[in-house]
Coordinates of C-alpha atoms in Angstrom, one line a residue:
Chain A
X1 CA 0.0 0.0 0.0
X2 CA 1.6 3.3 -1.1
X3 CA 1.4 6.2 1.3
X4 CA 2.4 9.8 1.2
X5 CA 4.0 11.7 4.2
X6 CA 3.0 15.3 4.9
X7 CA 6.2 16.5 3.4
X8 CA 5.2 15.0 0.0
X9 CA 1.8 16.7 0.1
X10 CA 1.2 19.1 -2.8
X11 CA -1.8 20.3 -4.8
X12 CA -3.0 17.6 -7.2
X13 CA -1.9 14.6 -5.1
X14 CA -4.6 11.9 -4.9
X15 CA -5.1 10.2 -1.5
X16 CA -7.7 8.2 0.4
X17 CA -9.4 9.9 3.2
X18 CA -12.2 8.2 5.3
X19 CA -12.3 5.6 2.6
X20 CA -13.0 8.0 -0.3
X21 CA -10.5 9.1 -3.0
X22 CA -9.7 12.8 -2.6
X23 CA -7.4 15.3 -4.3
X24 CA -5.3 17.8 -2.4
X25 CA -6.2 21.4 -3.3
X26 CA -4.0 23.3 -0.8
X27 CA -1.4 22.4 1.7
X28 CA -0.1 24.8 4.2
X29 CA 2.9 23.9 6.5
X30 CA 2.6 25.6 9.9
X31 CA 5.4 25.7 12.4
X32 CA 4.7 27.6 15.6
X33 CA 8.0 29.1 16.9
X34 CA 9.3 26.3 19.0
X35 CA 6.2 24.0 18.7
X36 CA 4.9 21.0 16.9
X37 CA 4.7 21.5 13.2
X38 CA 1.4 20.7 11.4
X39 CA -0.1 20.8 7.9
X40 CA -3.5 22.3 7.2
X41 CA -4.8 20.7 4.1
X42 CA -7.8 21.2 1.8
X43 CA -9.1 18.3 -0.1
X44 CA -11.8 17.7 -2.7
X45 CA -13.6 14.4 -2.4
X46 CA -13.5 13.1 -5.9
X47 CA -16.7 11.1 -5.6
X48 CA -18.9 13.8 -4.1
X49 CA -17.0 16.9 -5.2
X50 CA -17.2 18.3 -1.6
X51 CA -14.3 20.3 -0.2
X52 CA -13.1 19.4 3.2
X53 CA -10.3 20.6 5.5
X54 CA -8.1 18.5 7.7
X55 CA -5.1 19.0 9.9
X56 CA -2.1 16.6 10.2
X57 CA 0.9 16.4 12.4
X58 CA 3.9 16.8 10.2
X59 CA 5.3 13.4 9.4
X60 CA 1.9 11.7 9.4
X61 CA 1.2 9.6 6.4
X62 CA -2.0 8.9 4.4
X63 CA -2.8 6.3 1.9
X64 CA -2.3 7.1 -1.8
X65 CA -5.2 6.6 -4.1
X66 CA -4.9 5.0 -7.5
X67 CA -6.7 7.7 -9.3
X68 CA -6.2 8.5 -13.0
X69 CA -7.9 10.9 -15.3
X70 CA -8.2 9.7 -18.9
X71 CA -9.8 11.1 -22.0
X72 CA -12.5 8.8 -23.3
X73 CA -15.1 8.9 -26.0
X74 CA -18.8 8.7 -25.0
X75 CA -20.5 5.8 -26.8
X76 CA -24.0 5.3 -25.6
X77 CA -26.4 5.0 -22.7
X78 CA -28.0 1.6 -22.2
X79 CA -30.6 3.0 -19.8
X80 CA -28.6 2.3 -16.7
X81 CA -24.9 2.9 -17.6
X82 CA -23.1 5.4 -19.7
X83 CA -20.4 3.6 -21.8
X84 CA -17.1 5.2 -22.7
X85 CA -14.2 4.1 -24.8
X86 CA -10.5 4.9 -24.7
X87 CA -9.9 5.8 -28.3
X88 CA -6.3 4.5 -28.2
X89 CA -6.7 1.2 -26.5
X90 CA -10.4 0.6 -27.3
X91 CA -10.9 -0.3 -23.7
X92 CA -14.4 0.4 -22.5
X93 CA -15.8 1.4 -19.1
X94 CA -19.4 1.8 -17.9
X95 CA -20.2 4.7 -15.5
X96 CA -23.3 4.7 -13.4
X97 CA -25.6 7.7 -12.8
X98 CA -23.7 8.7 -9.6
X99 CA -20.4 9.0 -11.5
X100 CA -21.9 10.8 -14.4
X101 CA -23.9 13.1 -12.3
X102 CA -24.6 16.5 -13.9
X103 CA -22.5 15.7 -16.9
X104 CA -25.3 13.5 -18.3
X105 CA -27.3 16.4 -19.7
X106 CA -24.4 17.4 -22.0
X107 CA -23.3 14.0 -23.3
X108 CA -23.7 13.5 -27.0
X109 CA -22.3 10.4 -28.7
X110 CA -18.7 10.8 -29.8
X111 CA -17.9 13.6 -27.3
X112 CA -14.5 13.3 -25.7
X113 CA -14.9 13.5 -21.9
X114 CA -12.4 13.3 -19.0
X115 CA -13.1 10.2 -16.9
X116 CA -11.8 9.9 -13.4
X117 CA -10.9 6.3 -12.6
X118 CA -10.3 5.0 -9.1
X119 CA -8.8 1.5 -9.1
X120 CA -9.9 1.3 -12.7
X121 CA -13.6 2.2 -12.0
X122 CA -15.1 5.4 -13.2
X123 CA -16.1 7.7 -10.3
X124 CA -16.6 11.0 -12.1
X125 CA -17.2 12.3 -15.6
X126 CA -16.3 15.8 -16.8
X127 CA -17.8 16.8 -20.1
X128 CA -15.9 18.9 -22.7
X129 CA -15.8 22.5 -21.7
X130 CA -17.8 23.4 -24.8
X131 CA -20.4 21.3 -26.6
X132 CA -22.3 22.0 -29.7
X133 CA -25.9 20.8 -29.5
X134 CA -29.1 21.2 -31.5
X135 CA -32.1 23.0 -30.2
X136 CA -35.0 20.7 -30.3
X137 CA -37.6 22.9 -28.7
X138 CA -38.0 26.6 -28.0
X139 CA -40.6 29.3 -28.4
X140 CA -40.5 31.1 -31.8
X141 CA -38.5 34.3 -31.4
X142 CA -40.0 37.8 -31.9
X143 CA -39.2 39.0 -35.3
X144 CA -36.7 41.8 -35.5
X145 CA -35.4 41.4 -32.0
X146 CA -31.8 40.5 -32.6
X147 CA -29.9 42.1 -29.8
X148 CA -32.0 43.2 -26.8
X149 CA -31.4 41.6 -23.4
X150 CA -34.2 39.2 -23.7
X151 CA -33.7 35.4 -23.4
X152 CA -35.9 32.3 -23.4
X153 CA -35.4 28.6 -22.4
X154 CA -34.4 26.2 -25.1
X155 CA -34.3 22.4 -24.9
X156 CA -31.3 20.7 -26.5
X157 CA -31.0 17.3 -28.1
X158 CA -29.4 15.8 -24.9
X159 CA -32.3 17.1 -22.7
X160 CA -30.4 20.0 -21.2
X161 CA -32.3 23.3 -21.0
X162 CA -30.4 26.5 -21.4
X163 CA -31.3 30.2 -21.7
X164 CA -30.7 31.4 -25.2
X165 CA -31.3 34.8 -26.9
X166 CA -34.7 35.3 -28.5
X167 CA -33.4 34.9 -32.1
X168 CA -32.4 31.3 -31.7
X169 CA -34.7 28.9 -33.5
X170 CA -35.6 25.3 -33.2
X171 CA -33.3 23.2 -35.4
X172 CA -30.3 25.5 -34.9
X173 CA -27.0 24.3 -33.4
X174 CA -25.6 26.3 -30.5
X175 CA -22.4 26.2 -28.5
X176 CA -22.7 26.0 -24.7
X177 CA -20.2 26.3 -21.9
X178 CA -20.7 23.2 -19.8
X179 CA -18.9 24.7 -16.8
X180 CA -21.5 27.5 -16.4
X181 CA -24.4 26.0 -18.4
X182 CA -24.5 29.2 -20.5
X183 CA -25.2 29.8 -24.1
X184 CA -22.0 31.0 -26.0
X185 CA -23.0 31.4 -29.7
X186 CA -24.8 29.9 -32.7
X187 CA -22.9 27.5 -34.8
X188 CA -23.3 27.7 -38.6
X189 CA -24.1 24.4 -40.2
Chain B
X1 CA 20.7 43.8 2.9
X2 CA 23.7 41.9 4.1
X3 CA 25.9 45.0 3.7
X4 CA 23.4 47.0 5.7
X5 CA 23.4 44.5 8.5
X6 CA 27.2 44.4 8.7
X7 CA 27.3 48.3 8.8
X8 CA 24.6 48.3 11.5
X9 CA 26.7 46.0 13.8
X10 CA 30.0 47.5 12.9
X11 CA 28.7 50.9 14.1
X12 CA 27.6 49.3 17.4
X13 CA 30.8 47.5 18.0
X14 CA 29.4 44.0 17.6
X15 CA 31.9 41.4 16.3
X16 CA 31.1 39.2 13.4
X17 CA 31.8 35.5 14.1
X18 CA 31.6 32.3 12.1
X19 CA 30.9 29.0 13.8
X20 CA 30.7 25.5 12.2
X21 CA 27.7 24.2 10.4
X22 CA 28.7 20.6 11.1
X23 CA 28.8 19.7 14.7
X24 CA 29.4 16.7 16.9
X25 CA 25.9 17.2 18.3
X26 CA 23.0 19.6 18.0
X27 CA 20.3 21.4 20.0
X28 CA 17.9 18.6 21.3
X29 CA 14.8 20.8 20.9
X30 CA 12.0 18.2 20.6
X31 CA 10.2 20.0 17.8
X32 CA 13.1 21.0 15.6
X33 CA 14.3 18.3 13.4
X34 CA 17.9 18.1 12.1
X35 CA 19.9 16.4 9.3
X36 CA 22.5 13.9 10.3
X37 CA 25.5 13.4 8.1
X38 CA 27.3 10.1 8.2
X39 CA 31.1 10.2 7.9
X40 CA 32.7 6.9 8.0
X41 CA 31.9 5.4 11.4
X42 CA 31.0 8.8 12.8
X43 CA 27.9 11.0 12.6
X44 CA 27.8 14.7 12.3
X45 CA 24.9 17.0 12.8
X46 CA 24.0 20.0 10.6
X47 CA 23.2 22.9 12.9
X48 CA 19.6 24.0 13.3
X49 CA 21.0 27.4 14.6
X50 CA 24.4 28.6 15.7
X51 CA 23.0 29.2 19.3
X52 CA 25.0 26.7 21.3
X53 CA 28.3 27.5 19.5
X54 CA 27.9 31.2 19.9
X55 CA 27.1 30.8 23.6
X56 CA 30.4 28.9 24.0
X57 CA 32.1 32.0 22.4
X58 CA 30.3 34.3 24.9
X59 CA 31.4 32.1 27.8
X60 CA 35.0 32.4 26.5
X61 CA 34.7 36.2 26.7
X62 CA 33.9 37.2 23.1
X63 CA 31.8 40.1 24.1
X64 CA 28.9 41.1 21.8
X65 CA 28.8 38.9 18.7
X66 CA 26.7 38.4 15.6
X67 CA 26.6 35.8 12.8
X68 CA 25.0 35.6 9.4
X69 CA 24.8 32.0 8.3
X70 CA 22.9 29.0 7.0
X71 CA 20.8 26.8 9.3
X72 CA 19.2 23.5 8.4
X73 CA 15.9 22.0 9.6
X74 CA 14.7 18.7 8.3
X75 CA 11.1 18.4 7.2
X76 CA 10.4 22.1 7.1
X77 CA 9.0 23.0 3.7
X78 CA 6.2 25.3 2.7
X79 CA 5.4 28.8 1.8
X80 CA 7.4 30.2 4.7
X81 CA 9.8 27.3 5.3
X82 CA 12.8 25.8 3.6
X83 CA 15.0 23.1 5.0
X84 CA 18.0 25.4 4.4
X85 CA 17.6 29.1 5.3
X86 CA 19.7 32.1 6.4
X87 CA 19.7 33.1 10.0
X88 CA 21.1 36.3 11.6
X89 CA 21.8 35.6 15.2
X90 CA 23.3 38.0 17.8
X91 CA 24.0 38.2 21.5
X92 CA 24.4 41.2 23.7
X93 CA 26.1 40.7 27.1
X94 CA 24.5 43.0 29.7
X95 CA 21.4 43.7 27.7
X96 CA 17.9 43.2 29.2
X97 CA 15.3 41.7 26.9
X98 CA 13.7 45.2 26.5
X99 CA 17.0 46.7 25.3
X100 CA 17.5 43.9 22.9
X101 CA 13.9 44.3 21.6
X102 CA 14.7 48.0 20.9
X103 CA 17.8 47.0 18.9
X104 CA 15.8 44.4 17.0
X105 CA 13.2 47.0 16.1
X106 CA 16.0 49.5 15.1
X107 CA 17.6 46.9 12.7
X108 CA 14.3 45.7 11.2
X109 CA 13.2 49.3 10.6
X110 CA 16.5 49.8 8.7
X111 CA 16.0 46.7 6.7
X112 CA 12.2 46.9 6.0
X113 CA 12.1 50.7 5.6
X114 CA 8.6 51.9 4.7
X115 CA 7.3 48.4 4.8
X116 CA 6.6 48.9 8.5
X117 CA 5.2 51.9 10.3
X118 CA 5.8 51.7 14.0
X119 CA 6.1 49.1 16.7
X120 CA 3.4 47.4 18.8
X121 CA 4.1 45.1 21.8
X122 CA 1.8 42.6 23.4
X123 CA 2.5 40.1 26.1
X124 CA 1.6 36.6 25.1
X125 CA -1.2 36.8 27.6
X126 CA -2.6 40.0 26.1
X127 CA -2.4 38.7 22.6
X128 CA -4.1 35.5 23.5
X129 CA -6.9 37.2 25.4
X130 CA -7.4 39.8 22.6
X131 CA -7.5 37.4 19.6
X132 CA -8.5 34.1 21.2
X133 CA -10.7 35.5 23.9
X134 CA -9.2 33.4 26.7
X135 CA -6.4 33.7 29.1
X136 CA -3.5 31.4 28.0
X137 CA -3.7 29.5 31.3
X138 CA -7.4 28.7 30.8
X139 CA -8.2 25.0 31.5
X140 CA -7.7 22.6 28.6
X141 CA -11.4 22.1 28.2
X142 CA -11.8 25.8 27.4
X143 CA -8.9 25.7 24.9
X144 CA -10.5 22.6 23.4
X145 CA -13.9 24.2 22.9
X146 CA -12.3 27.3 21.5
X147 CA -10.6 25.2 18.8
X148 CA -13.8 23.5 18.1
X149 CA -15.6 26.8 17.8
X150 CA -13.0 28.0 15.4
X151 CA -13.6 24.9 13.3
X152 CA -10.1 23.6 13.4
X153 CA -10.4 20.0 12.3
X154 CA -8.5 17.2 14.0
X155 CA -7.4 19.4 16.9
X156 CA -7.9 16.7 19.4
X157 CA -5.8 14.2 17.6
X158 CA -3.1 16.8 17.1
X159 CA -2.8 18.2 20.6
X160 CA -4.0 15.4 23.0
X161 CA -3.6 16.5 26.6
X162 CA -0.6 18.8 25.9
X163 CA -1.3 22.4 26.9
X164 CA 1.5 23.8 24.8
X165 CA 0.2 22.1 21.7
X166 CA -3.2 23.6 22.2
X167 CA -1.6 27.0 22.8
X168 CA 0.6 26.7 19.7
X169 CA -2.4 25.6 17.6
X170 CA -4.6 28.5 18.7
X171 CA -1.8 31.0 18.5
X172 CA -1.0 29.9 14.9
X173 CA -4.6 29.8 13.7
X174 CA -6.2 32.6 15.7
X175 CA -3.6 35.1 16.9
X176 CA -0.9 35.3 14.2
X177 CA -3.2 36.0 11.3
X178 CA -4.9 38.8 13.3
X179 CA -1.9 40.7 14.5
X180 CA -1.8 44.3 13.3
X181 CA -0.5 44.6 9.7
X182 CA 2.4 46.7 8.4
X183 CA 3.9 47.1 11.8
X184 CA 6.6 45.4 13.8
X185 CA 4.7 43.4 16.4
X186 CA 6.5 42.0 19.4
X187 CA 4.9 39.3 21.5
X188 CA 6.7 38.8 24.8
X189 CA 6.6 36.9 28.1
X190 CA 5.8 33.4 26.8
X191 CA 4.3 30.7 29.0
X192 CA 7.0 28.7 30.9
X193 CA 6.0 25.5 28.9
X194 CA 7.5 27.2 25.8
X195 CA 10.7 28.3 27.6
X196 CA 13.3 26.8 25.1
X197 CA 16.5 28.4 26.3
X198 CA 15.0 31.5 27.9
X199 CA 15.2 32.5 31.5
X200 CA 12.1 32.5 33.7
X201 CA 10.9 35.9 34.8
X202 CA 12.3 36.4 38.3
X203 CA 9.0 38.0 39.4
X204 CA 6.8 35.5 37.7
X205 CA 8.1 31.9 37.2
X206 CA 5.0 31.1 35.1
X207 CA 6.4 33.2 32.3
X208 CA 9.7 33.2 30.5
X209 CA 11.7 36.2 29.1
X210 CA 11.2 35.3 25.5
X211 CA 9.8 37.3 22.6
X212 CA 8.9 36.7 19.0
X213 CA 8.7 39.5 16.4
X214 CA 6.1 39.4 13.6
X215 CA 5.3 41.5 10.5
X216 CA 1.9 40.8 8.8
X217 CA 1.6 37.7 10.9
X218 CA 4.9 36.3 9.7
X219 CA 7.3 35.4 12.4
X220 CA 10.7 36.9 11.7
X221 CA 12.6 36.2 14.9
X222 CA 12.8 34.7 18.3
X223 CA 14.7 36.2 21.2
X224 CA 15.5 35.3 24.8
X225 CA 17.0 36.7 28.0
X226 CA 19.4 33.8 27.9
X227 CA 19.3 31.0 30.5
X228 CA 22.7 31.0 32.3
X229 CA 21.9 28.6 35.1
X230 CA 23.8 25.4 34.1
X231 CA 21.7 23.1 36.4
X232 CA 18.4 24.4 34.9
X233 CA 19.9 24.1 31.4
X234 CA 21.0 20.5 32.1
X235 CA 17.5 19.7 33.4
X236 CA 15.9 21.1 30.2
X237 CA 18.2 19.2 27.9
X238 CA 17.6 16.0 29.8
X239 CA 13.8 16.6 29.5
X240 CA 14.2 17.4 25.8
X241 CA 16.3 14.2 25.2
X242 CA 13.8 12.1 27.1
X243 CA 10.9 13.6 25.1
X244 CA 12.7 13.0 21.8
X245 CA 13.2 9.4 22.8
X246 CA 9.5 9.0 23.7
X247 CA 8.5 10.6 20.4
X248 CA 10.7 8.1 18.6
X249 CA 13.0 10.9 17.2
X250 CA 16.7 10.7 16.7
X251 CA 18.4 11.5 20.1
X252 CA 21.6 13.5 19.7
X253 CA 24.4 13.3 22.3
X254 CA 24.1 15.7 25.3
X255 CA 26.2 18.8 24.4
X256 CA 28.7 18.6 27.2
X257 CA 31.0 21.2 25.7
X258 CA 28.1 23.7 25.8
X259 CA 27.2 22.8 29.4
X260 CA 30.9 23.1 30.4
X261 CA 30.9 26.6 28.9
X262 CA 27.8 27.5 30.9
X263 CA 29.4 26.0 34.0
X264 CA 32.5 28.1 33.5
X265 CA 30.2 31.1 33.3
X266 CA 28.3 32.7 30.5
X267 CA 27.7 36.5 31.0
X268 CA 24.2 37.6 31.6
X269 CA 22.9 38.4 28.1
X270 CA 20.0 38.6 25.7
X271 CA 20.1 37.0 22.2
X272 CA 17.9 36.7 19.1
X273 CA 17.7 35.0 15.8
X274 CA 16.1 36.5 12.7
X275 CA 15.1 34.7 9.5
X276 CA 16.7 36.8 6.8
X277 CA 14.9 35.1 3.9
X278 CA 11.6 36.1 5.4
X279 CA 12.8 39.7 6.0
X280 CA 13.8 39.9 2.3
X281 CA 10.5 38.4 1.2
X282 CA 8.5 41.0 3.1
X283 CA 10.8 43.8 2.0
X284 CA 10.2 42.9 -1.6
X285 CA 6.5 42.3 -1.2
X286 CA 6.8 38.6 -2.1
X287 CA 4.6 35.9 -0.6
X288 CA 6.7 32.8 -0.7
X289 CA 10.3 32.2 0.5
X290 CA 11.1 30.5 -2.7
X291 CA 10.5 33.8 -4.5
X292 CA 13.6 35.3 -2.9
X293 CA 16.0 32.3 -2.8
X294 CA 18.5 31.8 -5.6
X295 CA 17.8 28.1 -6.1
X296 CA 15.1 26.9 -3.7
X297 CA 14.4 23.2 -3.1
X298 CA 11.0 22.3 -4.6
X299 CA 8.2 23.3 -2.4
X300 CA 5.6 20.8 -1.2
X301 CA 2.9 23.4 -1.1

């Protein structure tokens, strides 16, 4: 079992905390004048996304997590699992709804996603930062209104609903930022 | 900066000295780790500060002395720590702690210039009461619930039943970051459990004549009215060595040469060590020690 000592802590290191894989976000070494040194550490739980803070005596060790991030292509959803493939090795993994989480609403076949694997099992799916998706349902826009601040909801082919400017019509393809869920632009066909 | 320091001490008639970095033993401070250097069948110790060697010079009649040199501490790496760093240390025979604090303030004002405006002094007790809201000698249960209220995770596992660990934790987390900014801040009269090599106050044995100096919450230096009582010193070393043993740390040999020097008689004096890399960092408005070092070891944070 690999372990890391506090003096190896650095942002990005993947460890196991309370049984869950976590990544170190910040590590601060604190040494009171003549006192016992300690490390204040912020982690993100890779399964839940929650940020937590812990304190360690300097020299303490924690278990390393076998966590990898790999780029994989989204293949299909069989109703229960989302299937992804490594385009280089053709290896496939199946992620459940917990791992896919919010990413589900952006996933279109062929999209290249970042899959977080823990001991080879997918625990999180990050969609591409930008996706191009077709509008399948939105109210007809008001003619002539091409700029104004107005916006309306539009349903996309993957099921996501985003706010779009009034001039966007059903059948058009739009670019969306998946990190914010915001409309970016129209995409010419 | 180094030239300024040398001018400062030349004007004041303080002699520059140079003591070895490799020693036959090292200060047994339980919470300062050192590097050991194997050499054939022998083992040398990289010095964590020049304190014990300089005190031997004082006992030999050197008069006031200063030294600018490297110090090594194992396992210290972070934004404000490097395992190798530069210390300025000096000793003033005949100086009270107050007089030494005045000299420290004068030097730091020369070095930091407009970076600091004025000097503020707290006793440890005042700082603790002001920023933690408790007297430092409050019962452990009160310190515990304070740490919990401040949301410090794992405090219990870190500190156990050790009062000094609880005090250090609360001081680091609640006092240091809240000390007045852009000023030289002295904190003096530490609890006796944090004596290190400082003398107890003759009028209050619960408190030791020790100070630390901070700028923007960053500790720059640590000074003592030096302990000259050889028996008390021997007791503290024995205690430290036993504690190191219990903590499973490397136990260096007792420094008999230093104790012999104290026995022969070290003049009453005050002394201080200043971390020069941190001074330079603050002067230049940097936030990490590695920003001001020529070739820093890779940081862990």
